[in-house]
Short mmCIF file of the N, C-alpha and C atoms (twelve columns), coordinates in Angstrom:
data_MODEL
# 
_entry.id   MODEL 
# 
loop_
_atom_site.group_PDB 
_atom_site.id 
_atom_site.type_symbol 
_atom_site.label_atom_id 
_atom_site.label_alt_id 
_atom_site.label_comp_id 
_atom_site.label_asym_id 
_atom_site.label_seq_id 
_atom_site.Cartn_x 
_atom_site.Cartn_y 
_atom_site.Cartn_z 
_atom_site.pdbx_PDB_model_num 
ATOM 1   N N  . MET A 1  0.867   -0.793  0.040  1 
ATOM 2   C CA . MET A 1  0.186   -0.006  0.063  1 
ATOM 3   C C  . MET A 1  0.906   1.338   -0.038 1 
ATOM 4   N N  . ASP A 2  0.501   1.813   -0.708 1 
ATOM 5   C CA . ASP A 2  1.462   3.167   -0.937 1 
ATOM 6   C C  . ASP A 2  0.899   4.486   0.004  1 
ATOM 7   N N  . GLU A 3  1.614   5.235   0.408  1 
ATOM 8   C CA . GLU A 3  1.425   6.377   1.444  1 
ATOM 9   C C  . GLU A 3  0.084   6.996   1.114  1 
ATOM 10  N N  . THR A 4  -0.458  7.022   -0.099 1 
ATOM 11  C CA . THR A 4  -1.392  8.169   -0.485 1 
ATOM 12  C C  . THR A 4  -2.771  7.179   0.011  1 
ATOM 13  N N  . LYS A 5  -2.806  5.836   -0.242 1 
ATOM 14  C CA . LYS A 5  -4.003  4.931   0.250  1 
ATOM 15  C C  . LYS A 5  -3.880  4.858   1.418  1 
ATOM 16  N N  . LEU A 6  -2.830  4.655   2.092  1 
ATOM 17  C CA . LEU A 6  -2.737  4.920   3.604  1 
ATOM 18  C C  . LEU A 6  -3.425  6.178   4.044  1 
ATOM 19  N N  . ALA A 7  -2.821  7.043   3.908  1 
ATOM 20  C CA . ALA A 7  -3.575  8.516   4.146  1 
ATOM 21  C C  . ALA A 7  -5.393  8.798   3.856  1 
ATOM 22  N N  . ASP A 8  -5.529  7.932   2.670  1 
ATOM 23  C CA . ASP A 8  -6.822  7.964   2.208  1 
ATOM 24  C C  . ASP A 8  -7.690  7.394   3.552  1 
ATOM 25  N N  . ALA A 9  -7.151  6.032   3.604  1 
ATOM 26  C CA . ALA A 9  -7.663  5.433   4.459  1 
ATOM 27  C C  . ALA A 9  -7.817  6.065   5.777  1 
ATOM 28  N N  . ARG A 10 -7.068  6.210   6.362  1 
ATOM 29  C CA . ARG A 10 -6.944  7.144   7.649  1 
ATOM 30  C C  . ARG A 10 -7.910  8.256   7.783  1 
ATOM 31  N N  . LYS A 11 -7.874  9.228   6.547  1 
ATOM 32  C CA . LYS A 11 -9.227  9.916   6.150  1 
ATOM 33  C C  . LYS A 11 -10.432 9.336   6.692  1 
ATOM 34  N N  . GLU A 12 -10.761 8.434   5.823  1 
ATOM 35  C CA . GLU A 12 -12.133 7.824   5.861  1 
ATOM 36  C C  . GLU A 12 -12.057 7.249   7.219  1 
ATOM 37  N N  . ILE A 13 -11.172 6.648   7.939  1 
ATOM 38  C CA . ILE A 13 -11.549 6.388   9.508  1 
ATOM 39  C C  . ILE A 13 -12.028 7.280   10.031 1 
ATOM 40  N N  . ASP A 14 -11.132 8.600   9.901  1 
ATOM 41  C CA . ASP A 14 -11.252 9.678   11.024 1 
ATOM 42  C C  . ASP A 14 -12.862 10.351  10.579 1 
ATOM 43  N N  . ALA A 15 -13.393 10.100  9.234  1 
ATOM 44  C CA . ALA A 15 -14.517 10.691  9.022  1 
ATOM 45  C C  . ALA A 15 -15.838 9.581   9.735  1 
ATOM 46  N N  . ILE A 16 -15.392 8.420   9.929  1 
ATOM 47  C CA . ILE A 16 -16.499 7.367   10.346 1 
ATOM 48  C C  . ILE A 16 -16.300 7.304   12.054 1 
ATOM 49  N N  . ASN A 17 -14.768 7.812   12.598 1 
ATOM 50  C CA . ASN A 17 -14.814 8.020   14.095 1 
ATOM 51  C C  . ASN A 17 -15.886 9.335   14.307 1 
ATOM 52  N N  . ALA A 18 -15.904 10.211  13.299 1 
ATOM 53  C CA . ALA A 18 -16.761 11.288  13.665 1 
ATOM 54  C C  . ALA A 18 -18.104 11.077  13.676 1 
ATOM 55  N N  . ARG A 19 -18.474 10.003  12.770 1 
ATOM 56  C CA . ARG A 19 -20.041 9.647   12.979 1 
ATOM 57  C C  . ARG A 19 -20.409 8.823   13.776 1 
ATOM 58  N N  . LEU A 20 -19.318 7.811   14.303 1 
ATOM 59  C CA . LEU A 20 -19.750 6.919   15.195 1 
ATOM 60  C C  . LEU A 20 -19.547 7.826   17.068 1 
ATOM 61  N N  . THR A 21 -18.973 8.835   16.959 1 
ATOM 62  C CA . THR A 21 -19.058 9.877   18.273 1 
ATOM 63  C C  . THR A 21 -20.354 10.303  18.238 1 
ATOM 64  N N  . GLY A 22 -20.893 10.972  17.303 1 
ATOM 65  C CA . GLY A 22 -22.177 11.435  17.230 1 
ATOM 66  C C  . GLY A 22 -23.241 10.228  17.679 1 
ATOM 67  N N  . LEU A 23 -23.153 9.361   17.083 1 
ATOM 68  C CA . LEU A 23 -24.032 7.979   17.238 1 
ATOM 69  C C  . LEU A 23 -24.029 7.741   18.870 1 
ATOM 70  N N  . LEU A 24 -22.652 7.334   19.204 1 
ATOM 71  C CA . LEU A 24 -22.754 7.101   20.599 1 
ATOM 72  C C  . LEU A 24 -23.051 7.823   21.336 1 
ATOM 73  N N  . VAL A 25 -23.033 9.559   21.299 1 
ATOM 74  C CA . VAL A 25 -23.591 10.389  22.074 1 
ATOM 75  C C  . VAL A 25 -25.198 10.222  22.082 1 
ATOM 76  N N  . GLU A 26 -25.824 10.046  20.788 1 
ATOM 77  C CA . GLU A 26 -27.020 9.631   20.644 1 
ATOM 78  C C  . GLU A 26 -27.688 8.892   21.488 1 
ATOM 79  N N  . ARG A 27 -26.691 7.307   21.600 1 
ATOM 80  C CA . ARG A 27 -27.256 6.165   22.044 1 
ATOM 81  C C  . ARG A 27 -27.101 6.506   23.822 1 
ATOM 82  N N  . MET A 28 -26.016 7.240   24.404 1 
ATOM 83  C CA . MET A 28 -26.041 7.315   25.965 1 
ATOM 84  C C  . MET A 28 -27.276 8.335   26.155 1 
ATOM 85  N N  . LYS A 29 -27.673 9.279   25.601 1 
ATOM 86  C CA . LYS A 29 -28.729 10.331  25.758 1 
ATOM 87  C C  . LYS A 29 -29.936 9.072   25.679 1 
ATOM 88  N N  . GLN A 30 -30.125 7.965   25.109 1 
ATOM 89  C CA . GLN A 30 -30.981 7.338   25.192 1 
ATOM 90  C C  . GLN A 30 -30.705 6.349   26.957 1 
ATOM 91  N N  . VAL A 31 -29.700 5.964   26.968 1 
ATOM 92  C CA . VAL A 31 -29.134 5.262   27.945 1 
ATOM 93  C C  . VAL A 31 -29.874 6.007   29.417 1 
ATOM 94  N N  . ASP A 32 -29.654 7.576   29.362 1 
ATOM 95  C CA . ASP A 32 -30.232 8.292   30.342 1 
ATOM 96  C C  . ASP A 32 -31.777 8.095   30.584 1 
ATOM 97  N N  . ILE A 33 -32.322 8.188   29.508 1 
ATOM 98  C CA . ILE A 33 -33.991 7.823   29.471 1 
ATOM 99  C C  . ILE A 33 -34.118 6.723   30.237 1 
ATOM 100 N N  . VAL A 34 -33.283 5.520   29.853 1 
ATOM 101 C CA . VAL A 34 -33.689 3.994   30.324 1 
ATOM 102 C C  . VAL A 34 -33.350 4.091   31.606 1 
ATOM 103 N N  . ALA A 35 -31.972 4.854   32.318 1 
ATOM 104 C CA . ALA A 35 -31.616 4.984   33.657 1 
ATOM 105 C C  . ALA A 35 -32.789 5.517   34.571 1 
ATOM 106 N N  . GLN A 36 -33.225 6.472   34.000 1 
ATOM 107 C CA . GLN A 36 -34.587 7.228   34.812 1 
ATOM 108 C C  . GLN A 36 -35.716 6.122   35.121 1 
ATOM 109 N N  . TRP A 37 -36.106 5.730   33.764 1 
ATOM 110 C CA . TRP A 37 -37.026 4.478   34.021 1 
ATOM 111 C C  . TRP A 37 -36.738 3.665   34.985 1 
ATOM 112 N N  . LYS A 38 -35.443 2.835   35.035 1 
ATOM 113 C CA . LYS A 38 -35.102 1.797   35.915 1 
ATOM 114 C C  . LYS A 38 -35.132 2.257   37.414 1 
ATOM 115 N N  . ARG A 39 -34.720 3.570   37.488 1 
ATOM 116 C CA . ARG A 39 -34.728 3.933   38.664 1 
ATOM 117 C C  . ARG A 39 -35.940 4.051   39.546 1 
ATOM 118 N N  . GLU A 40 -36.992 4.717   38.550 1 
ATOM 119 C CA . GLU A 40 -38.459 4.956   39.049 1 
ATOM 120 C C  . GLU A 40 -39.161 3.596   39.400 1 
ATOM 121 N N  . ASN A 41 -38.585 2.433   38.526 1 
ATOM 122 C CA . ASN A 41 -39.376 1.375   38.649 1 
ATOM 123 C C  . ASN A 41 -38.655 0.367   39.310 1 
ATOM 124 N N  . ASN A 42 -37.495 0.605   40.225 1 
ATOM 125 C CA . ASN A 42 -36.652 -0.363  40.708 1 
ATOM 126 C C  . ASN A 42 -36.441 -1.642  40.173 1 
ATOM 127 N N  . MET A 43 -35.809 -1.135  38.886 1 
ATOM 128 C CA . MET A 43 -35.442 -2.362  37.853 1 
ATOM 129 C C  . MET A 43 -33.881 -2.464  37.487 1 
ATOM 130 N N  . PRO A 44 -33.114 -3.599  37.543 1 
ATOM 131 C CA . PRO A 44 -31.704 -3.635  37.571 1 
ATOM 132 C C  . PRO A 44 -31.192 -3.055  36.326 1 
ATOM 133 N N  . VAL A 45 -30.205 -2.536  36.464 1 
ATOM 134 C CA . VAL A 45 -29.410 -1.766  35.656 1 
ATOM 135 C C  . VAL A 45 -29.237 -2.919  34.201 1 
ATOM 136 N N  . SER A 46 -28.610 -4.009  34.719 1 
ATOM 137 C CA . SER A 46 -28.061 -5.265  33.595 1 
ATOM 138 C C  . SER A 46 -29.198 -5.920  33.101 1 
ATOM 139 N N  . VAL A 47 -29.108 -6.161  31.995 1 
ATOM 140 C CA . VAL A 47 -30.214 -7.141  31.600 1 
ATOM 141 C C  . VAL A 47 -29.745 -8.313  30.503 1 
ATOM 142 N N  . PRO A 48 -28.889 -9.292  31.278 1 
ATOM 143 C CA . PRO A 48 -27.866 -10.045 30.087 1 
ATOM 144 C C  . PRO A 48 -28.562 -10.509 29.514 1 
ATOM 145 N N  . GLU A 49 -29.847 -11.217 29.246 1 
ATOM 146 C CA . GLU A 49 -30.556 -11.943 28.350 1 
ATOM 147 C C  . GLU A 49 -30.777 -10.473 26.905 1 
ATOM 148 N N  . ARG A 50 -30.986 -9.556  27.077 1 
ATOM 149 C CA . ARG A 50 -31.265 -8.307  26.325 1 
ATOM 150 C C  . ARG A 50 -29.959 -8.308  25.461 1 
ATOM 151 N N  . GLU A 51 -28.783 -7.957  26.335 1 
ATOM 152 C CA . GLU A 51 -27.432 -7.959  25.599 1 
ATOM 153 C C  . GLU A 51 -27.155 -8.983  24.999 1 
ATOM 154 N N  . GLU A 52 -27.241 -10.210 25.400 1 
ATOM 155 C CA . GLU A 52 -27.022 -11.570 24.488 1 
ATOM 156 C C  . GLU A 52 -27.468 -11.544 23.201 1 
ATOM 157 N N  . ALA A 53 -28.991 -11.098 23.316 1 
ATOM 158 C CA . ALA A 53 -29.956 -11.060 22.053 1 
ATOM 159 C C  . ALA A 53 -29.263 -10.285 21.088 1 
ATOM 160 N N  . ILE A 54 -28.829 -8.871  21.632 1 
ATOM 161 C CA . ILE A 54 -28.271 -7.894  20.665 1 
ATOM 162 C C  . ILE A 54 -27.249 -8.189  20.201 1 
ATOM 163 N N  . ILE A 55 -26.265 -9.002  21.016 1 
ATOM 164 C CA . ILE A 55 -24.962 -9.633  20.408 1 
ATOM 165 C C  . ILE A 55 -25.127 -10.457 19.441 1 
ATOM 166 N N  . GLU A 56 -25.818 -11.119 19.696 1 
ATOM 167 C CA . GLU A 56 -26.336 -12.530 18.393 1 
ATOM 168 C C  . GLU A 56 -26.807 -11.463 17.014 1 
ATOM 169 N N  . LYS A 57 -27.707 -10.849 17.322 1 
ATOM 170 C CA . LYS A 57 -28.197 -9.933  15.763 1 
ATOM 171 C C  . LYS A 57 -27.522 -9.222  15.541 1 
ATOM 172 N N  . VAL A 58 -26.361 -8.280  15.992 1 
ATOM 173 C CA . VAL A 58 -25.251 -7.375  15.506 1 
ATOM 174 C C  . VAL A 58 -24.210 -8.405  14.811 1 
ATOM 175 N N  . CYS A 59 -24.146 -9.596  15.255 1 
ATOM 176 C CA . CYS A 59 -22.900 -10.369 14.924 1 
ATOM 177 C C  . CYS A 59 -23.524 -10.946 13.652 1 
ATOM 178 N N  . SER A 60 -24.742 -11.278 13.509 1 
ATOM 179 C CA . SER A 60 -25.173 -12.199 12.345 1 
ATOM 180 C C  . SER A 60 -25.491 -10.975 11.242 1 
ATOM 181 N N  . GLN A 61 -25.665 -9.792  11.865 1 
ATOM 182 C CA . GLN A 61 -25.733 -8.807  10.502 1 
ATOM 183 C C  . GLN A 61 -24.200 -8.239  9.830  1 
ATOM 184 N N  . CYS A 62 -23.221 -8.515  10.682 1 
ATOM 185 C CA . CYS A 62 -21.626 -7.959  10.209 1 
ATOM 186 C C  . CYS A 62 -21.398 -9.197  9.330  1 
ATOM 187 N N  . GLY A 63 -21.431 -10.394 9.613  1 
ATOM 188 C CA . GLY A 63 -21.030 -11.748 8.874  1 
ATOM 189 C C  . GLY A 63 -19.703 -11.993 9.717  1 
ATOM 190 N N  . SER A 64 -19.388 -13.271 9.839  1 
ATOM 191 C CA . SER A 64 -18.331 -14.128 10.608 1 
ATOM 192 C C  . SER A 64 -17.006 -13.228 10.642 1 
ATOM 193 N N  . GLU A 65 -16.773 -12.580 9.366  1 
ATOM 194 C CA . GLU A 65 -15.454 -12.270 9.386  1 
ATOM 195 C C  . GLU A 65 -15.006 -10.894 10.469 1 
ATOM 196 N N  . PHE A 66 -16.276 -9.975  11.049 1 
ATOM 197 C CA . PHE A 66 -16.018 -9.229  11.386 1 
ATOM 198 C C  . PHE A 66 -16.936 -9.416  12.816 1 
ATOM 199 N N  . ALA A 67 -17.422 -10.553 13.085 1 
ATOM 200 C CA . ALA A 67 -18.071 -10.825 14.013 1 
ATOM 201 C C  . ALA A 67 -17.453 -10.676 15.706 1 
ATOM 202 N N  . PRO A 68 -16.368 -11.331 15.607 1 
ATOM 203 C CA . PRO A 68 -15.402 -11.177 16.814 1 
ATOM 204 C C  . PRO A 68 -15.165 -9.928  17.198 1 
ATOM 205 N N  . GLU A 69 -14.951 -8.881  16.656 1 
ATOM 206 C CA . GLU A 69 -14.391 -7.525  16.807 1 
ATOM 207 C C  . GLU A 69 -15.636 -6.607  17.052 1 
ATOM 208 N N  . VAL A 70 -16.754 -6.952  16.523 1 
ATOM 209 C CA . VAL A 70 -18.066 -6.222  16.722 1 
ATOM 210 C C  . VAL A 70 -18.577 -6.705  17.985 1 
ATOM 211 N N  . GLU A 71 -18.271 -7.744  18.530 1 
ATOM 212 C CA . GLU A 71 -18.970 -8.626  19.701 1 
ATOM 213 C C  . GLU A 71 -17.956 -7.722  20.650 1 
ATOM 214 N N  . LYS A 72 -16.790 -7.671  20.688 1 
ATOM 215 C CA . LYS A 72 -16.050 -6.893  21.630 1 
ATOM 216 C C  . LYS A 72 -16.452 -5.372  21.684 1 
ATOM 217 N N  . ILE A 73 -16.639 -4.923  20.760 1 
ATOM 218 C CA . ILE A 73 -17.208 -3.676  20.658 1 
ATOM 219 C C  . ILE A 73 -18.524 -3.178  21.643 1 
ATOM 220 N N  . PHE A 74 -19.367 -3.900  20.950 1 
ATOM 221 C CA . PHE A 74 -20.555 -3.882  21.684 1 
ATOM 222 C C  . PHE A 74 -20.685 -4.311  23.335 1 
ATOM 223 N N  . ARG A 75 -19.925 -5.324  23.296 1 
ATOM 224 C CA . ARG A 75 -19.707 -5.651  25.075 1 
ATOM 225 C C  . ARG A 75 -19.010 -4.287  25.749 1 
ATOM 226 N N  . ALA A 76 -18.131 -3.772  24.780 1 
ATOM 227 C CA . ALA A 76 -17.912 -2.456  25.854 1 
ATOM 228 C C  . ALA A 76 -18.803 -1.333  25.872 1 
ATOM 229 N N  . ILE A 77 -19.442 -1.228  24.739 1 
ATOM 230 C CA . ILE A 77 -20.637 -0.326  24.929 1 
ATOM 231 C C  . ILE A 77 -21.692 -0.433  25.986 1 
ATOM 232 N N  . PHE A 78 -21.971 -1.751  26.122 1 
ATOM 233 C CA . PHE A 78 -22.813 -2.280  27.349 1 
ATOM 234 C C  . PHE A 78 -22.238 -1.901  28.548 1 
ATOM 235 N N  . ARG A 79 -20.913 -2.060  28.702 1 
ATOM 236 C CA . ARG A 79 -20.267 -2.080  29.910 1 
ATOM 237 C C  . ARG A 79 -20.492 -0.676  30.108 1 
ATOM 238 N N  . ALA A 80 -20.190 0.218   29.441 1 
ATOM 239 C CA . ALA A 80 -20.091 1.747   29.561 1 
ATOM 240 C C  . ALA A 80 -21.492 2.247   29.770 1 
ATOM 241 N N  . SER A 81 -22.257 1.724   29.133 1 
ATOM 242 C CA . SER A 81 -23.914 2.097   29.397 1 
ATOM 243 C C  . SER A 81 -24.366 1.599   30.680 1 
ATOM 244 N N  . CYS A 82 -23.952 0.288   31.153 1 
ATOM 245 C CA . CYS A 82 -24.464 0.112   32.769 1 
ATOM 246 C C  . CYS A 82 -23.889 0.934   33.464 1 
ATOM 247 N N  . GLU A 83 -22.481 1.272   33.432 1 
ATOM 248 C CA . GLU A 83 -21.751 2.128   34.442 1 
ATOM 249 C C  . GLU A 83 -22.511 3.595   34.398 1 
ATOM 250 N N  . ARG A 84 -22.823 3.992   33.309 1 
ATOM 251 C CA . ARG A 84 -23.535 5.333   33.044 1 
ATOM 252 C C  . ARG A 84 -25.063 5.163   33.984 1 
ATOM 253 N N  . GLU A 85 -25.446 4.099   33.748 1 
ATOM 254 C CA . GLU A 85 -26.771 4.076   34.486 1 
ATOM 255 C C  . GLU A 85 -26.625 3.770   35.857 1 
ATOM 256 N N  . GLU A 86 -25.598 3.206   36.290 1 
ATOM 257 C CA . GLU A 86 -25.444 3.159   37.847 1 
ATOM 258 C C  . GLU A 86 -24.945 4.537   38.259 1 
ATOM 259 N N  . ARG A 87 -24.284 5.071   37.855 1 
ATOM 260 C CA . ARG A 87 -23.783 6.497   38.485 1 
ATOM 261 C C  . ARG A 87 -24.847 7.378   38.197 1 
ATOM 262 N N  . LEU A 88 -25.966 7.269   37.038 1 
ATOM 263 C CA . LEU A 88 -26.988 8.366   37.157 1 
ATOM 264 C C  . LEU A 88 -28.166 7.671   38.204 1 
ATOM 265 N N  . ILE A 89 -28.359 6.682   38.332 1 
ATOM 266 C CA . ILE A 89 -29.276 6.152   39.605 1 
ATOM 267 C C  . ILE A 89 -28.750 6.526   40.915 1 
ATOM 268 N N  . ARG A 90 -27.338 6.502   41.143 1 
ATOM 269 C CA . ARG A 90 -26.781 6.814   42.258 1 
ATOM 270 C C  . ARG A 90 -26.736 7.962   42.509 1 
ATOM 271 N N  . GLN A 91 -26.664 8.934   41.676 1 
ATOM 272 C CA . GLN A 91 -26.804 10.562  41.768 1 
ATOM 273 C C  . GLN A 91 -28.437 11.035  42.218 1 
ATOM 274 N N  . GLU A 92 -29.157 10.146  41.391 1 
ATOM 275 C CA . GLU A 92 -30.641 10.607  41.643 1 
ATOM 276 C C  . GLU A 92 -31.024 10.372  43.082 1 
ATOM 277 N N  . GLU A 93 -30.370 9.075   43.760 1 
ATOM 278 C CA . GLU A 93 -30.476 8.689   45.143 1 
ATOM 279 C C  . GLU A 93 -30.348 9.530   46.043 1 
ATOM 280 N N  . LYS A 94 -29.366 10.603  45.910 1 
ATOM 281 C CA . LYS A 94 -28.603 11.434  46.908 1 
ATOM 282 C C  . LYS A 94 -29.502 12.524  47.187 1 
# 
C-alpha cells in the first residue's frame, strides 16, 4: 500500500470516527432515559438476556469475518452504558 492509500484510509477512518461519536452520544442520551425509568421502577441496570440477544443480532448482521471485533465493541458499549446508568441512578438517590 502506498502512502496515498494509507492517508486516504486514515482520512476515511477519521470521518467514520466522527459519525460514530455522534451516534454514541445519541445512544448515551437514550441510556439516560432508560436509567431514569429503571430507577423509578426499581429495575436492575443489567439485563444479560437483552445484551446477548443484541450481540447475536449484530454479529449476524456483520458476518463472521467481523463478528469477533463487533462483539467486543458492543460488550464495551454495554459495560459503559451500565456504568453510566449506575452512576445516574446513584446520583438521583442522593
